[in-house]
Amino acid sequence: MTSCGGVGVAVVPGYESRILPQRERIRGAGSYRRTMTDAAQPGGQALVLRGLAKRFDDKVAVAGVELDVPVGSFYGLLGPNGAGKTTTLSMAVGLLRPDAGHAHVLGHDVWADPVRAKQLLGVLPDGVRLFDRLTGAELLAYHGLLRGMDPAVVDQRAGELLDVLALDDAGRTLVVDYSAGMKKKIGLACALLHGPRLLVLDEPFEAVDPVSAALIRDILQRYVAGGGTVIFSSHVMAVVERLCSHVAILADGVIKKVGTLDEVRAGRSLEEVFVDVVGGRTATGEELAWL
């Protein structure tokens, strides 16, 4: 099982064959249906997590996460390595089944009503797991086919996304040969293709050069300004402080601190608050004196 933008797909023999020509291979796909009837009104919750828990053998990765992500918010999920960020987001979008708890996307239970929930979701998972033996255009076409989108809509949106994300110059280059930053961008394109109302992004700025990072920030800010909601995990405090309206700090598998950015900072820098919350330490100057 692999995924792109939150869609789980069983790998079938020959899936790596090139989708050529694009229009013919996606002909006959079901019509694309997107309505706003299920979208929450302003002031509602785009993502609600209640008691999410996950254990791997004897290790408790997530120990009952509770989180509300308001519609129209730009939400940063912070935490040290091993805090449970990726596990939490994977359970929230249906990529990993929780041992306990529930996740709702705009009122739809991710596990009880996965089809509708995932129609409203765009996901950039950890590791950018993609069908990488395709070009960027072919990958987007295949992704649109999996979601049952109208071929003309797929063509139009794929062209626009490749252009805006500066990937159209890649031409016939396979995604497997993309740089790390290009893979992040094509993964984001997959997440955006179907026009989701909620984006869940795991470390979207990791291994991305400053130019690409600025482009991604601009796209996400425009998306939120247009009524969308973003929640993303990150280790970069400056990025979170620059982008986010809300912040949650996760440590030891539970949310330790949550609120608007100003509420969480309480007049201090986000880095200072983060270190205090997760129990970090600072050097006294006596360590490594031999250096």
Short mmCIF file of N, CA, C and O in Angstrom, two decimals, residues 111-188:
data_model
loop_
_atom_site.label_atom_id
_atom_site.label_comp_id
_atom_site.label_asym_id
_atom_site.label_seq_id
_atom_site.Cartn_x
_atom_site.Cartn_y
_atom_site.Cartn_z
N TRP A 111 -12.34 7.55 10.03
CA TRP A 111 -12.36 6.10 9.92
C TRP A 111 -13.74 5.54 9.65
O TRP A 111 -13.88 4.50 9.01
N ALA A 112 -14.81 6.23 10.09
CA ALA A 112 -16.17 5.77 9.82
C ALA A 112 -16.66 6.22 8.45
O ALA A 112 -17.48 5.54 7.83
N ASP A 113 -16.18 7.36 7.97
CA ASP A 113 -16.60 7.91 6.68
C ASP A 113 -15.35 8.37 5.91
O ASP A 113 -15.19 9.55 5.60
N PRO A 114 -14.44 7.44 5.60
CA PRO A 114 -13.14 7.83 5.03
C PRO A 114 -13.23 8.45 3.65
O PRO A 114 -12.44 9.33 3.33
N VAL A 115 -14.17 8.04 2.83
CA VAL A 115 -14.25 8.58 1.47
C VAL A 115 -14.56 10.07 1.51
O VAL A 115 -13.88 10.88 0.87
N ARG A 116 -15.58 10.45 2.26
CA ARG A 116 -15.95 11.87 2.32
C ARG A 116 -14.87 12.67 3.03
O ARG A 116 -14.53 13.79 2.61
N ALA A 117 -14.30 12.13 4.11
CA ALA A 117 -13.26 12.85 4.84
C ALA A 117 -12.06 13.12 3.93
O ALA A 117 -11.52 14.23 3.92
N LYS A 118 -11.66 12.14 3.14
CA LYS A 118 -10.47 12.30 2.30
C LYS A 118 -10.74 13.16 1.07
O LYS A 118 -9.80 13.68 0.47
N GLN A 119 -12.01 13.31 0.70
CA GLN A 119 -12.33 14.26 -0.37
C GLN A 119 -12.03 15.68 0.07
O GLN A 119 -11.72 16.55 -0.75
N LEU A 120 -12.11 15.93 1.36
CA LEU A 120 -11.91 17.27 1.90
C LEU A 120 -10.47 17.51 2.34
O LEU A 120 -10.12 18.62 2.73
N LEU A 121 -9.65 16.46 2.26
CA LEU A 121 -8.28 16.50 2.76
C LEU A 121 -7.25 16.56 1.64
O LEU A 121 -7.41 15.91 0.60
N GLY A 122 -6.19 17.29 1.88
CA GLY A 122 -4.99 17.21 1.06
C GLY A 122 -3.84 16.91 2.01
O GLY A 122 -3.70 17.57 3.04
N VAL A 123 -3.03 15.91 1.68
CA VAL A 123 -2.01 15.44 2.62
C VAL A 123 -0.63 15.38 1.96
O VAL A 123 -0.49 14.87 0.84
N LEU A 124 0.35 15.93 2.65
CA LEU A 124 1.75 15.74 2.29
C LEU A 124 2.37 14.92 3.41
O LEU A 124 2.73 15.45 4.47
N PRO A 125 2.46 13.59 3.23
CA PRO A 125 2.91 12.73 4.31
C PRO A 125 4.42 12.75 4.50
O PRO A 125 5.16 13.25 3.65
N ASP A 126 4.88 12.21 5.59
CA ASP A 126 6.30 12.11 5.88
C ASP A 126 6.97 11.23 4.83
O ASP A 126 6.48 10.16 4.49
N GLY A 127 8.08 11.70 4.30
CA GLY A 127 8.82 10.91 3.32
C GLY A 127 8.34 11.09 1.89
O GLY A 127 8.93 10.54 0.96
N VAL A 128 7.26 11.84 1.67
CA VAL A 128 6.72 12.10 0.33
C VAL A 128 6.63 10.80 -0.46
O VAL A 128 7.30 10.61 -1.47
N ARG A 129 5.80 9.89 0.01
CA ARG A 129 5.65 8.60 -0.66
C ARG A 129 4.82 8.78 -1.93
O ARG A 129 3.63 9.05 -1.89
N LEU A 130 5.47 8.59 -3.08
CA LEU A 130 4.85 8.88 -4.37
C LEU A 130 5.09 7.74 -5.35
O LEU A 130 5.99 6.92 -5.17
N PHE A 131 4.30 7.71 -6.43
CA PHE A 131 4.59 6.84 -7.56
C PHE A 131 5.67 7.56 -8.37
O PHE A 131 5.38 8.33 -9.28
N ASP A 132 6.93 7.31 -8.05
CA ASP A 132 8.00 8.16 -8.56
C ASP A 132 8.61 7.70 -9.88
O ASP A 132 9.57 8.31 -10.35
N ARG A 133 8.04 6.68 -10.51
CA ARG A 133 8.52 6.29 -11.84
C ARG A 133 7.69 6.94 -12.94
O ARG A 133 7.57 6.42 -14.05
N LEU A 134 7.09 8.09 -12.60
CA LEU A 134 6.32 8.89 -13.54
C LEU A 134 6.90 10.30 -13.56
O LEU A 134 7.61 10.70 -12.65
N THR A 135 6.60 11.05 -14.62
CA THR A 135 6.96 12.45 -14.62
C THR A 135 5.98 13.19 -13.71
O THR A 135 4.97 12.64 -13.28
N GLY A 136 6.27 14.46 -13.44
CA GLY A 136 5.37 15.23 -12.59
C GLY A 136 3.98 15.33 -13.17
O GLY A 136 2.97 15.16 -12.47
N ALA A 137 3.88 15.58 -14.49
CA ALA A 137 2.58 15.68 -15.15
C ALA A 137 1.83 14.35 -15.10
O ALA A 137 0.61 14.31 -14.86
N GLU A 138 2.55 13.26 -15.32
CA GLU A 138 1.92 11.94 -15.28
C GLU A 138 1.46 11.59 -13.87
O GLU A 138 0.39 10.99 -13.69
N LEU A 139 2.25 11.96 -12.88
CA LEU A 139 1.88 11.69 -11.50
C LEU A 139 0.59 12.41 -11.13
O LEU A 139 -0.32 11.84 -10.50
N LEU A 140 0.48 13.68 -11.54
CA LEU A 140 -0.74 14.43 -11.25
C LEU A 140 -1.93 13.84 -12.01
O LEU A 140 -3.05 13.78 -11.47
N ALA A 141 -1.71 13.41 -13.25
CA ALA A 141 -2.79 12.77 -14.01
C ALA A 141 -3.26 11.49 -13.33
O ALA A 141 -4.46 11.23 -13.20
N TYR A 142 -2.31 10.69 -12.88
CA TYR A 142 -2.64 9.43 -12.19
C TYR A 142 -3.38 9.71 -10.89
O TYR A 142 -4.35 9.04 -10.54
N HIS A 143 -2.92 10.73 -10.18
CA HIS A 143 -3.56 11.12 -8.92
C HIS A 143 -5.00 11.57 -9.17
O HIS A 143 -5.91 11.21 -8.43
N GLY A 144 -5.20 12.35 -10.24
CA GLY A 144 -6.55 12.77 -10.57
C GLY A 144 -7.44 11.61 -10.94
O GLY A 144 -8.62 11.57 -10.58
N LEU A 145 -6.88 10.63 -11.66
CA LEU A 145 -7.63 9.43 -12.03
C LEU A 145 -8.08 8.68 -10.77
O LEU A 145 -9.23 8.25 -10.67
N LEU A 146 -7.18 8.54 -9.80
CA LEU A 146 -7.52 7.83 -8.57
C LEU A 146 -8.66 8.52 -7.82
O LEU A 146 -9.47 7.86 -7.18
N ARG A 147 -8.72 9.83 -7.93
CA ARG A 147 -9.77 10.57 -7.23
C ARG A 147 -11.04 10.72 -8.08
O ARG A 147 -12.01 11.32 -7.63
N GLY A 148 -11.05 10.18 -9.29
CA GLY A 148 -12.23 10.25 -10.12
C GLY A 148 -12.53 11.63 -10.66
O GLY A 148 -13.68 11.96 -10.94
N MET A 149 -11.51 12.45 -10.83
CA MET A 149 -11.71 13.81 -11.32
C MET A 149 -11.93 13.84 -12.83
O MET A 149 -11.50 12.95 -13.55
N ASP A 150 -12.62 14.87 -13.30
CA ASP A 150 -12.84 15.06 -14.71
C ASP A 150 -11.50 15.30 -15.42
O ASP A 150 -10.68 16.08 -14.95
N PRO A 151 -11.26 14.62 -16.55
CA PRO A 151 -9.98 14.75 -17.24
C PRO A 151 -9.60 16.18 -17.59
O PRO A 151 -8.44 16.58 -17.46
N ALA A 152 -10.59 16.98 -18.04
CA ALA A 152 -10.29 18.36 -18.40
C ALA A 152 -9.86 19.17 -17.18
O ALA A 152 -8.97 20.02 -17.26
N VAL A 153 -10.49 18.89 -16.04
CA VAL A 153 -10.13 19.59 -14.80
C VAL A 153 -8.72 19.19 -14.38
O VAL A 153 -7.92 20.04 -13.96
N VAL A 154 -8.40 17.91 -14.51
CA VAL A 154 -7.06 17.43 -14.16
C VAL A 154 -6.00 18.13 -15.01
O VAL A 154 -4.99 18.63 -14.51
N ASP A 155 -6.23 18.18 -16.33
CA ASP A 155 -5.27 18.81 -17.23
C ASP A 155 -5.04 20.28 -16.86
O ASP A 155 -3.91 20.76 -16.80
N GLN A 156 -6.13 20.99 -16.64
CA GLN A 156 -6.02 22.41 -16.34
C GLN A 156 -5.29 22.65 -15.03
O GLN A 156 -4.34 23.45 -14.97
N ARG A 157 -5.70 21.94 -13.99
CA ARG A 157 -5.10 22.17 -12.67
C ARG A 157 -3.66 21.69 -12.62
O ARG A 157 -2.81 22.33 -12.00
N ALA A 158 -3.36 20.56 -13.26
CA ALA A 158 -1.99 20.06 -13.27
C ALA A 158 -1.06 21.06 -13.94
O ALA A 158 0.04 21.34 -13.44
N GLY A 159 -1.49 21.62 -15.06
CA GLY A 159 -0.68 22.60 -15.75
C GLY A 159 -0.42 23.83 -14.90
O GLY A 159 0.70 24.34 -14.84
N GLU A 160 -1.47 24.29 -14.22
CA GLU A 160 -1.32 25.47 -13.37
C GLU A 160 -0.40 25.20 -12.19
O GLU A 160 0.45 26.03 -11.84
N LEU A 161 -0.56 24.03 -11.56
CA LEU A 161 0.27 23.69 -10.41
C LEU A 161 1.74 23.55 -10.80
O LEU A 161 2.63 24.03 -10.09
N LEU A 162 2.01 22.86 -11.91
CA LEU A 162 3.39 22.69 -12.35
C LEU A 162 4.03 24.03 -12.67
O LEU A 162 5.21 24.25 -12.40
N ASP A 163 3.24 24.94 -13.24
CA ASP A 163 3.75 26.26 -13.58
C ASP A 163 4.03 27.07 -12.32
O ASP A 163 5.13 27.62 -12.15
N VAL A 164 3.06 27.13 -11.41
CA VAL A 164 3.20 27.94 -10.20
C VAL A 164 4.33 27.41 -9.32
O VAL A 164 5.08 28.19 -8.71
N LEU A 165 4.48 26.09 -9.27
CA LEU A 165 5.51 25.49 -8.42
C LEU A 165 6.86 25.36 -9.13
O LEU A 165 7.78 24.74 -8.60
N ALA A 166 6.97 25.96 -10.31
CA ALA A 166 8.23 25.96 -11.07
C ALA A 166 8.73 24.56 -11.35
O ALA A 166 9.92 24.27 -11.27
N LEU A 167 7.79 23.65 -11.71
CA LEU A 167 8.14 22.28 -12.03
C LEU A 167 7.93 21.96 -13.50
O LEU A 167 8.28 20.86 -13.95
N ASP A 168 7.37 22.91 -14.25
CA ASP A 168 7.09 22.62 -15.65
C ASP A 168 8.36 22.44 -16.48
O ASP A 168 8.37 21.76 -17.49
N ASP A 169 9.47 23.02 -16.01
CA ASP A 169 10.73 22.87 -16.74
C ASP A 169 11.33 21.47 -16.59
O ASP A 169 12.26 21.11 -17.31
N ALA A 170 10.79 20.68 -15.63
CA ALA A 170 11.32 19.33 -15.43
C ALA A 170 11.00 18.42 -16.60
O ALA A 170 11.66 17.40 -16.80
N GLY A 171 9.97 18.77 -17.38
CA GLY A 171 9.66 18.04 -18.60
C GLY A 171 9.48 16.55 -18.39
O GLY A 171 8.64 16.11 -17.62
N ARG A 172 10.32 15.75 -19.07
CA ARG A 172 10.20 14.29 -19.02
C ARG A 172 11.01 13.67 -17.88
O ARG A 172 11.14 12.44 -17.81
N THR A 173 11.53 14.48 -16.98
CA THR A 173 12.27 13.95 -15.84
C THR A 173 11.34 13.18 -14.92
O THR A 173 10.25 13.66 -14.56
N LEU A 174 11.73 11.98 -14.52
CA LEU A 174 10.92 11.18 -13.60
C LEU A 174 11.03 11.75 -12.18
O LEU A 174 12.07 12.29 -11.79
N VAL A 175 9.97 11.59 -11.43
CA VAL A 175 9.95 12.11 -10.06
C VAL A 175 11.05 11.49 -9.22
O VAL A 175 11.61 12.13 -8.34
N VAL A 176 11.41 10.24 -9.51
CA VAL A 176 12.47 9.58 -8.75
C VAL A 176 13.79 10.32 -8.88
O VAL A 176 14.66 10.25 -8.00
N ASP A 177 13.95 11.07 -9.98
CA ASP A 177 15.18 11.82 -10.21
C ASP A 177 15.07 13.28 -9.78
O ASP A 177 16.01 14.05 -9.99
N TYR A 178 13.95 13.66 -9.19
CA TYR A 178 13.79 15.02 -8.66
C TYR A 178 14.71 15.23 -7.46
O TYR A 178 15.05 14.29 -6.74
N SER A 179 15.05 16.48 -7.21
CA SER A 179 15.75 16.83 -5.97
C SER A 179 14.77 16.72 -4.81
O SER A 179 13.55 16.60 -5.02
N ALA A 180 15.29 16.78 -3.59
CA ALA A 180 14.43 16.68 -2.41
C ALA A 180 13.39 17.80 -2.39
O ALA A 180 12.21 17.58 -2.09
N GLY A 181 13.81 19.01 -2.75
CA GLY A 181 12.88 20.13 -2.77
C GLY A 181 11.81 19.98 -3.84
O GLY A 181 10.64 20.32 -3.61
N MET A 182 12.19 19.46 -5.01
CA MET A 182 11.22 19.24 -6.08
C MET A 182 10.20 18.18 -5.67
O MET A 182 9.01 18.29 -6.00
N LYS A 183 10.66 17.16 -4.95
CA LYS A 183 9.72 16.12 -4.49
C LYS A 183 8.71 16.70 -3.50
O LYS A 183 7.53 16.32 -3.50
N LYS A 184 9.17 17.62 -2.66
CA LYS A 184 8.24 18.29 -1.74
C LYS A 184 7.19 19.05 -2.53
O LYS A 184 6.00 19.04 -2.20
N LYS A 185 7.63 19.73 -3.58
CA LYS A 185 6.70 20.56 -4.34
C LYS A 185 5.71 19.72 -5.14
O LYS A 185 4.52 20.06 -5.21
N ILE A 186 6.16 18.60 -5.73
CA ILE A 186 5.21 17.77 -6.47
C ILE A 186 4.26 17.07 -5.50
O ILE A 186 3.09 16.84 -5.81
N GLY A 187 4.75 16.76 -4.29
CA GLY A 187 3.87 16.20 -3.28
C GLY A 187 2.80 17.19 -2.86
O GLY A 187 1.63 16.83 -2.66
N LEU A 188 3.19 18.47 -2.75
CA LEU A 188 2.22 19.51 -2.43
C LEU A 188 1.23 19.67 -3.57
O LEU A 188 0.03 19.87 -3.33
#
